[in-house]
Coordinates of C-alpha atoms and ligand atoms in Angstrom, one line a residue:
M195 CA 161.6 194.9 112.6
S196 CA 164.3 197.6 111.4
Q197 CA 164.7 200.4 113.8
K198 CA 165.5 202.6 110.8
L199 CA 162.9 204.6 108.9
R200 CA 162.8 203.2 105.3
M201 CA 163.2 205.9 102.7
G202 CA 162.4 205.7 99.0
M203 CA 163.6 208.2 96.5
V204 CA 162.2 209.7 93.4
G205 CA 164.9 211.2 91.3
G206 CA 168.6 211.2 92.3
G207 CA 169.5 209.2 89.3
P208 CA 173.2 208.8 87.5
G209 CA 174.6 212.5 87.3
A210 CA 171.8 214.0 89.7
F211 CA 172.8 216.6 92.0
I212 CA 170.7 216.6 95.0
G213 CA 169.5 213.2 95.2
P214 CA 172.6 211.6 96.4
V215 CA 173.1 214.7 98.9
H216 CA 169.6 213.4 100.1
K217 CA 170.9 210.1 100.7
M218 CA 174.0 211.2 102.6
A219 CA 172.2 213.6 104.9
A220 CA 169.1 211.3 105.5
E221 CA 171.5 208.5 106.6
L222 CA 173.8 210.7 108.6
D223 CA 172.3 210.0 112.0
G224 CA 171.8 206.3 111.4
K225 CA 168.0 206.5 111.7
I226 CA 167.2 206.3 108.0
E227 CA 167.9 203.9 105.4
L228 CA 167.4 204.3 101.7
V229 CA 165.6 201.0 100.6
A230 CA 163.8 201.9 97.3
G231 CA 163.7 204.1 94.4
A232 CA 162.5 205.2 91.2
F233 CA 165.7 207.3 90.5
S234 CA 165.2 208.0 86.7
Q235 CA 162.6 208.3 84.0
S236 CA 164.6 205.6 82.3
P237 CA 164.3 202.0 84.1
D238 CA 167.7 201.2 83.0
R239 CA 169.2 204.2 84.7
S240 CA 167.1 203.8 87.8
R241 CA 168.5 200.3 88.2
A242 CA 172.1 201.5 87.7
A243 CA 171.4 204.2 90.4
G244 CA 169.8 201.6 92.7
A245 CA 173.0 199.4 92.2
S246 CA 175.3 202.3 93.1
F247 CA 173.2 203.1 96.0
G248 CA 173.3 199.3 97.2
I249 CA 169.8 198.7 97.4
D250 CA 168.0 195.5 96.4
P251 CA 167.8 195.3 92.8
A252 CA 164.0 194.4 93.0
R253 CA 163.4 197.7 94.8
A254 CA 164.9 199.8 92.0
Y255 CA 161.8 200.4 90.0
A256 CA 161.0 201.8 86.7
S257 CA 158.6 204.5 87.8
Y258 CA 157.4 206.1 90.8
A259 CA 153.9 204.7 90.3
E260 CA 155.2 201.2 90.4
M261 CA 157.0 201.8 93.5
F262 CA 154.4 203.4 95.3
E263 CA 152.1 200.5 94.4
A264 CA 154.5 197.7 95.3
E265 CA 156.1 199.4 98.5
S266 CA 152.6 199.9 99.9
K267 CA 152.1 196.2 99.7
R268 CA 155.1 195.1 101.5
D269 CA 155.2 194.6 105.2
D270 CA 158.7 196.3 105.2
G271 CA 157.6 198.9 102.6
I272 CA 158.9 202.6 102.6
D273 CA 158.0 204.8 105.6
F274 CA 158.2 208.0 103.3
V275 CA 159.6 209.2 100.1
V276 CA 162.0 212.1 99.3
I277 CA 161.3 213.9 96.0
A278 CA 164.3 215.2 94.2
T279 CA 163.2 215.6 90.5
P280 CA 162.8 218.4 88.4
N281 CA 159.9 220.9 89.8
N282 CA 157.2 219.7 87.3
L283 CA 157.2 216.3 89.2
H284 CA 156.8 217.3 92.8
L285 CA 153.0 217.7 92.7
P286 CA 152.2 214.4 91.0
V287 CA 154.8 212.6 93.0
A288 CA 153.6 213.9 96.1
E289 CA 150.2 213.3 95.4
A290 CA 150.9 209.7 94.4
A291 CA 152.8 209.1 97.7
L292 CA 150.1 210.3 99.9
A293 CA 147.2 208.5 97.9
A294 CA 149.3 205.5 99.0
G295 CA 149.7 206.4 102.6
I296 CA 153.3 207.3 102.2
A297 CA 154.7 210.4 104.0
V298 CA 156.6 212.8 101.9
M299 CA 159.8 214.7 102.2
S300 CA 160.1 217.2 99.1
D301 CA 162.5 219.2 97.6
K302 CA 161.8 222.9 97.0
P303 CA 160.2 224.8 95.4
A304 CA 157.1 222.7 96.5
T305 CA 155.6 222.7 93.1
A306 CA 156.3 224.0 89.5
T307 CA 153.4 226.8 90.0
Y308 CA 151.1 228.6 92.5
D309 CA 147.9 226.8 91.2
Q310 CA 149.7 223.4 91.7
V311 CA 150.8 224.2 95.3
L312 CA 147.0 225.1 96.2
T313 CA 146.2 221.4 94.9
L314 CA 149.1 220.3 96.9
E315 CA 148.1 221.9 100.1
A316 CA 144.5 220.5 99.9
V317 CA 146.0 217.0 99.3
V318 CA 148.3 217.1 102.2
A319 CA 145.5 218.4 104.5
K320 CA 143.2 215.6 103.3
A321 CA 145.9 212.9 103.7
G322 CA 147.0 214.0 107.1
L323 CA 150.3 212.5 106.5
P324 CA 153.6 214.2 107.3
Y325 CA 155.0 216.7 104.7
G326 CA 158.3 218.2 105.0
L327 CA 160.3 220.6 102.6
T328 CA 164.0 220.8 102.4
H329 CA 164.5 224.6 102.5
T330 CA 168.2 223.5 103.4
Y331 CA 169.5 226.7 105.1
A332 CA 166.9 226.4 107.8
G333 CA 169.1 223.4 109.2
Y334 CA 172.0 225.5 109.9
S335 CA 172.6 225.8 113.7
L336 CA 173.6 229.6 113.3
V337 CA 170.4 230.2 111.3
R338 CA 168.4 228.5 114.4
E339 CA 170.6 231.0 116.7
A340 CA 169.8 234.0 114.4
R341 CA 166.1 233.1 114.4
V342 CA 166.3 232.7 118.4
L343 CA 168.1 236.3 118.6
C344 CA 165.2 237.8 116.3
A345 CA 162.5 236.2 118.4
S346 CA 164.1 237.7 121.7
G347 CA 163.5 240.9 120.9
K348 CA 167.3 241.9 121.7
L349 CA 168.0 243.3 118.3
G350 CA 165.0 245.7 118.9
P351 CA 162.0 246.2 116.4
I352 CA 163.3 244.8 113.2
R353 CA 163.5 247.7 110.5
K354 CA 165.6 246.3 107.6
I355 CA 166.4 243.2 105.8
A356 CA 169.0 242.5 103.2
V357 CA 169.2 239.0 101.8
E358 CA 170.8 237.8 98.8
Y359 CA 171.6 234.7 96.8
L360 CA 174.3 235.0 94.2
Q361 CA 175.4 232.2 91.8
G362 CA 177.3 232.7 88.6
W363 CA 177.1 229.2 87.0
L364 CA 174.4 230.3 84.6
S365 CA 176.5 233.3 83.3
R366 CA 176.8 231.6 79.9
P367 CA 174.0 229.5 78.2
L368 CA 174.8 226.2 79.8
E369 CA 171.4 224.8 79.0
S370 CA 172.3 224.9 75.2
T371 CA 175.2 222.5 75.9
G372 CA 172.6 219.8 77.2
Q373 CA 174.0 220.2 80.8
K374 CA 171.4 218.4 82.8
Q375 CA 170.8 220.6 85.7
A376 CA 170.7 223.9 83.5
A377 CA 168.4 222.3 80.7
W378 CA 165.3 221.6 82.8
R379 CA 166.2 224.6 84.9
S380 CA 165.4 226.7 81.9
D381 CA 162.7 225.0 80.4
P382 CA 159.4 226.2 81.6
A383 CA 157.6 223.0 81.2
L384 CA 159.9 221.3 83.6
N385 CA 160.7 223.9 85.8
G386 CA 157.7 226.2 86.2
P387 CA 157.6 230.1 85.3
G388 CA 160.2 231.4 87.8
G389 CA 163.8 230.7 86.9
C390 CA 166.4 232.2 89.2
I391 CA 163.5 233.5 91.4
G392 CA 162.2 230.0 91.9
D393 CA 165.4 228.0 92.2
I394 CA 167.2 230.3 94.8
G395 CA 165.2 233.4 95.2
T396 CA 162.8 231.2 97.1
H397 CA 165.6 230.1 99.3
A398 CA 166.4 233.7 100.2
F399 CA 162.7 234.6 100.7
H400 CA 162.3 231.4 103.0
L401 CA 165.3 232.4 104.9
T402 CA 164.0 235.9 105.4
E403 CA 160.7 234.9 106.8
Y404 CA 162.1 231.7 108.8
V405 CA 165.0 234.0 110.9
T406 CA 163.0 237.0 111.3
G407 CA 159.5 235.5 112.2
L408 CA 158.0 238.2 109.8
K409 CA 155.7 238.1 106.9
V410 CA 156.2 240.0 103.4
T411 CA 153.0 241.8 102.6
S412 CA 154.0 243.2 99.4
L413 CA 156.9 243.5 96.8
N414 CA 158.2 245.0 93.7
A415 CA 160.4 242.8 91.7
A416 CA 162.3 243.3 88.6
L417 CA 163.2 239.8 86.9
R418 CA 165.6 239.7 83.8
S419 CA 166.8 237.3 81.4
V420 CA 170.4 238.4 81.0
V421 CA 171.8 235.6 78.9
S422 CA 170.5 235.9 75.3
G423 CA 167.8 233.1 74.3
R424 CA 167.4 232.2 78.0
R425 CA 163.6 231.4 78.5
L426 CA 163.3 232.0 82.2
D427 CA 164.9 234.9 84.4
D428 CA 168.3 234.6 85.7
D429 CA 168.7 237.7 87.6
C430 CA 166.2 239.2 89.9
N431 CA 166.1 242.1 92.5
A432 CA 163.0 242.9 94.6
L433 CA 162.1 245.3 97.3
L434 CA 160.0 243.8 100.3
R435 CA 157.6 245.1 102.6
L436 CA 156.8 243.0 106.0
N437 CA 154.2 242.9 108.2
N438 CA 155.9 244.7 111.1
G439 CA 156.6 247.8 108.8
A440 CA 160.2 246.9 107.9
S441 CA 161.6 247.0 104.7
G442 CA 163.7 244.6 102.6
V443 CA 166.2 244.1 99.5
L444 CA 166.0 240.7 98.1
M445 CA 168.6 239.9 95.3
A446 CA 169.2 236.6 93.5
S447 CA 171.1 236.1 90.7
Q448 CA 172.5 233.0 88.7
V449 CA 174.6 235.3 86.1
A450 CA 176.7 236.9 89.0
A451 CA 180.0 235.6 87.6
G452 CA 182.5 234.3 90.0
E453 CA 179.8 233.6 92.9
R454 CA 179.2 230.0 93.9
N455 CA 176.4 229.8 96.5
G456 CA 176.7 233.2 97.9
M457 CA 173.7 233.4 100.2
R458 CA 173.9 236.3 102.9
L459 CA 171.2 237.6 105.2
R460 CA 171.6 240.7 107.4
V461 CA 168.8 241.8 109.6
Y462 CA 168.9 245.4 111.2
G463 CA 166.9 246.0 114.5
E464 CA 166.7 249.1 116.5
E465 CA 169.5 248.0 119.0
G466 CA 171.7 245.9 116.7
S467 CA 172.0 243.5 113.6
I468 CA 172.9 240.3 112.5
E469 CA 174.7 238.9 109.6
W470 CA 175.1 235.4 108.3
H471 CA 176.7 234.0 105.1
Q472 CA 176.1 230.5 103.9
E473 CA 179.8 230.2 102.6
D474 CA 181.1 231.0 106.1
P475 CA 178.1 229.3 107.9
N476 CA 179.7 228.7 111.3
R477 CA 180.1 232.1 112.2
L478 CA 177.4 234.6 113.0
S479 CA 178.0 238.3 113.1
V480 CA 176.1 240.2 115.8
K481 CA 176.7 244.2 115.8
W482 CA 175.3 246.4 118.4
L483 CA 174.5 250.0 118.3
D484 CA 176.2 250.8 121.6
G485 CA 178.6 247.8 121.8
P486 CA 181.2 245.9 120.2
E487 CA 180.9 243.3 117.2
E488 CA 180.3 239.7 118.5
I489 CA 181.3 236.7 116.5
R490 CA 179.3 233.7 117.3
H491 CA 180.9 230.4 116.6
A492 CA 179.0 227.3 116.0
A493 CA 179.1 225.1 118.9
G494 CA 179.8 227.9 121.4
S495 CA 178.6 227.0 124.8
Y496 CA 176.8 230.3 124.9
L497 CA 174.5 229.7 122.1
S498 CA 170.7 229.1 122.3
S499 CA 169.6 225.5 122.9
D500 CA 167.8 225.7 119.5
A501 CA 171.2 226.0 117.9
L502 CA 173.0 223.5 120.3
T503 CA 170.2 221.0 119.8
V504 CA 171.1 221.0 116.0
T505 CA 175.0 221.0 116.3
R506 CA 176.7 217.6 116.0
L507 CA 180.6 218.4 116.4
P508 CA 182.8 220.7 118.6
G509 CA 183.4 224.3 117.7
G510 CA 186.3 224.4 114.9
H511 CA 185.2 221.3 113.1
P512 CA 183.1 222.8 110.5
E513 CA 179.7 221.7 109.8
G514 CA 178.2 222.7 106.3
Y515 CA 175.5 221.8 103.9
I516 CA 175.1 218.1 104.6
E517 CA 174.6 218.5 108.0
A518 CA 172.2 221.2 107.6
F519 CA 170.0 218.7 105.3
A520 CA 170.5 216.1 108.0
V521 CA 169.0 218.5 110.8
L522 CA 165.9 218.7 108.7
Y523 CA 165.9 214.8 108.2
R524 CA 166.4 214.5 111.9
E525 CA 163.5 216.7 112.7
F526 CA 161.3 214.8 109.9
V527 CA 162.1 211.4 111.5
D528 CA 161.6 212.5 115.1
G529 CA 157.9 214.1 113.6
L530 CA 157.3 211.1 111.7
L531 CA 157.9 208.7 114.4
A532 CA 155.8 210.9 116.9
W533 CA 153.0 211.0 114.4
K534 CA 153.0 207.2 113.9
T535 CA 152.3 207.0 117.6
D536 CA 149.8 209.6 117.8
N537 CA 148.6 211.0 114.1
T538 CA 147.4 214.3 115.7
K539 CA 151.1 215.3 116.2
P540 CA 152.4 217.8 113.8
L541 CA 155.9 217.8 112.5
P542 CA 158.5 220.2 114.5
A543 CA 157.7 223.9 113.8
T544 CA 161.2 224.4 113.1
L545 CA 160.9 222.2 110.0
P546 CA 159.5 223.8 106.9
G547 CA 156.4 222.1 105.6
I548 CA 153.5 222.8 103.3
E549 CA 152.8 226.4 104.8
A550 CA 156.4 227.4 103.6
G551 CA 155.8 225.6 100.1
V552 CA 152.7 227.7 99.6
R553 CA 154.3 231.1 100.7
G554 CA 157.3 230.1 98.3
M555 CA 155.4 229.5 95.5
R556 CA 153.2 232.7 96.2
F557 CA 156.5 234.4 96.2
I558 CA 157.3 233.3 92.8
E559 CA 154.0 234.1 91.3
R560 CA 153.9 237.8 92.9
A561 CA 157.3 238.5 91.8
I562 CA 156.6 237.7 88.5
E563 CA 153.4 239.6 88.4
S564 CA 155.2 242.8 89.8
S565 CA 157.8 242.3 87.4
R566 CA 155.2 242.0 84.4
T567 CA 153.2 245.0 85.6
E568 CA 156.4 247.2 86.8
S569 CA 154.6 247.8 90.0
W570 CA 154.2 246.9 93.7
V571 CA 151.8 244.0 94.2
Q572 CA 150.1 242.8 97.6
F573 CA 151.5 239.4 98.6
Ligands
LIG286 P1 169.1 216.9 88.6 O1 168.6 217.1 87.2 O2 170.3 216.9 88.8 O3 168.1 215.8 89.2 C1 167.1 215.3 88.9 C2 166.8 213.7 88.7 O4 165.4 213.6 88.6 C3 167.6 213.0 87.5 O5 168.1 212.0 88.1 C4 166.5 212.6 86.6 O6 166.7 211.6 86.0 C5 165.1 212.2 87.8 N1 163.9 212.3 87.1 C6 163.2 213.2 85.9 N2 162.2 212.5 85.9 C7 161.9 211.6 86.5 C8 160.9 210.4 86.8 N3 159.8 210.6 86.1 N4 161.0 209.5 87.6 C9 161.9 209.4 88.5 N5 163.1 210.3 88.3 C10 163.2 211.3 87.5 O7 168.3 218.1 89.6 P2 168.7 218.6 90.9 O8 169.6 219.7 90.8 O9 169.0 217.3 91.5 O10 167.3 219.2 91.4 C11 166.4 218.3 91.7 C12 165.4 219.0 92.6 O11 166.2 219.5 93.8 C13 164.8 220.4 92.0 O12 163.4 220.6 92.3 C14 165.6 221.5 92.8 O13 165.0 222.8 92.9 C15 165.9 220.7 94.0 N6 167.3 221.5 94.5 C16 167.3 221.7 96.1 C17 168.3 222.2 96.5 C18 168.5 222.5 98.0 O14 169.3 223.2 98.5 N7 167.6 222.2 98.6 C19 169.5 222.1 95.9 C20 169.4 221.5 94.4 C21 168.4 221.2 94.0

């Protein structure tokens, strides 16, 4: 029997963005192997992707339904599936996988709509199978360090959070050119009702709650479609209130020309603050009210065990996006293996799961409602 867990993929066909990243990340630690997939809605393109990934042609399926049916009958069938399709398919694919007894690693957002995520939550609970959600940024070692710092109380009570995720790639109507990633993201039927707020606002929201351990309790958001003719929001500003009385500002934009993946988190407590930037992810700035600024470097021997456990390389050899994804896969594999021996064992708490998925979808729904009514809304 193979020592590796066998992964199937839905999505990730020719020209796709995140599917190939999932394969690279999942296989990084040598514990997972991509063995099957329904990589595209087109059977020919699914076969072409299967060939490019070097999998058995018989396991490059014409549809995800066919894959789950065939794989669940094989002795060496897939242990789990990764969902890397447009958002509208996240629920049906997860439902079909779980019904076939196959665990799920899904890309975010968990579903296309808030109603769908409530259905998914019930389906996951009923199936009792592991479900992970790839909020990638949770996998960076210095995000884990920031999380430990917030929980330690050393920053003092947290009072203010500033989080932003700024991109510029939708500054022009790219969707009208047929560009694949822009086309489905601008189509409410394929994407869901939250454009930028769903695509990257949810990452900023997740990072906020993940690092601080706080929960957003109300918000006031303004969503706009800046580019003429665009059907979904492409620019969002939101004020947040958190359950300890802290306040926050969340900015997400895909029309911030010149920005690439400018995700930055600042958390201010009474005694000090932290700042982390995903484009410079191996440095964490820690500033103190009564002390000098510290820069903590990835792999530093002084870091918390939570940060060091998810570090692969000596300091100064940069780890990045793929490694962060791989951290989530490592936790998923460890959790899945533990679950296989004792199916009451949950996945590690550091790995985002269905709870994070529900909160993310609630965030989108609440932000849209707040923007529509131009008012504060309870979370
Ligand atoms: P993409 O358009 O590049 O890829 C989507 C793929 O799904 C394509 O290959 C398409 O052919 C395939 N597909 C569509 N319908 C299918 C079907 N019925 N069966 C099988 N395959 C089908 O999109 P993307 O940018 O890779 O985004 C995919 C998902 O990943 C989205 O939900 C997005 O939000 C998420 N994402 C997450 C991150 C992250 O950092 N975690 C980054 C980018 C995208």
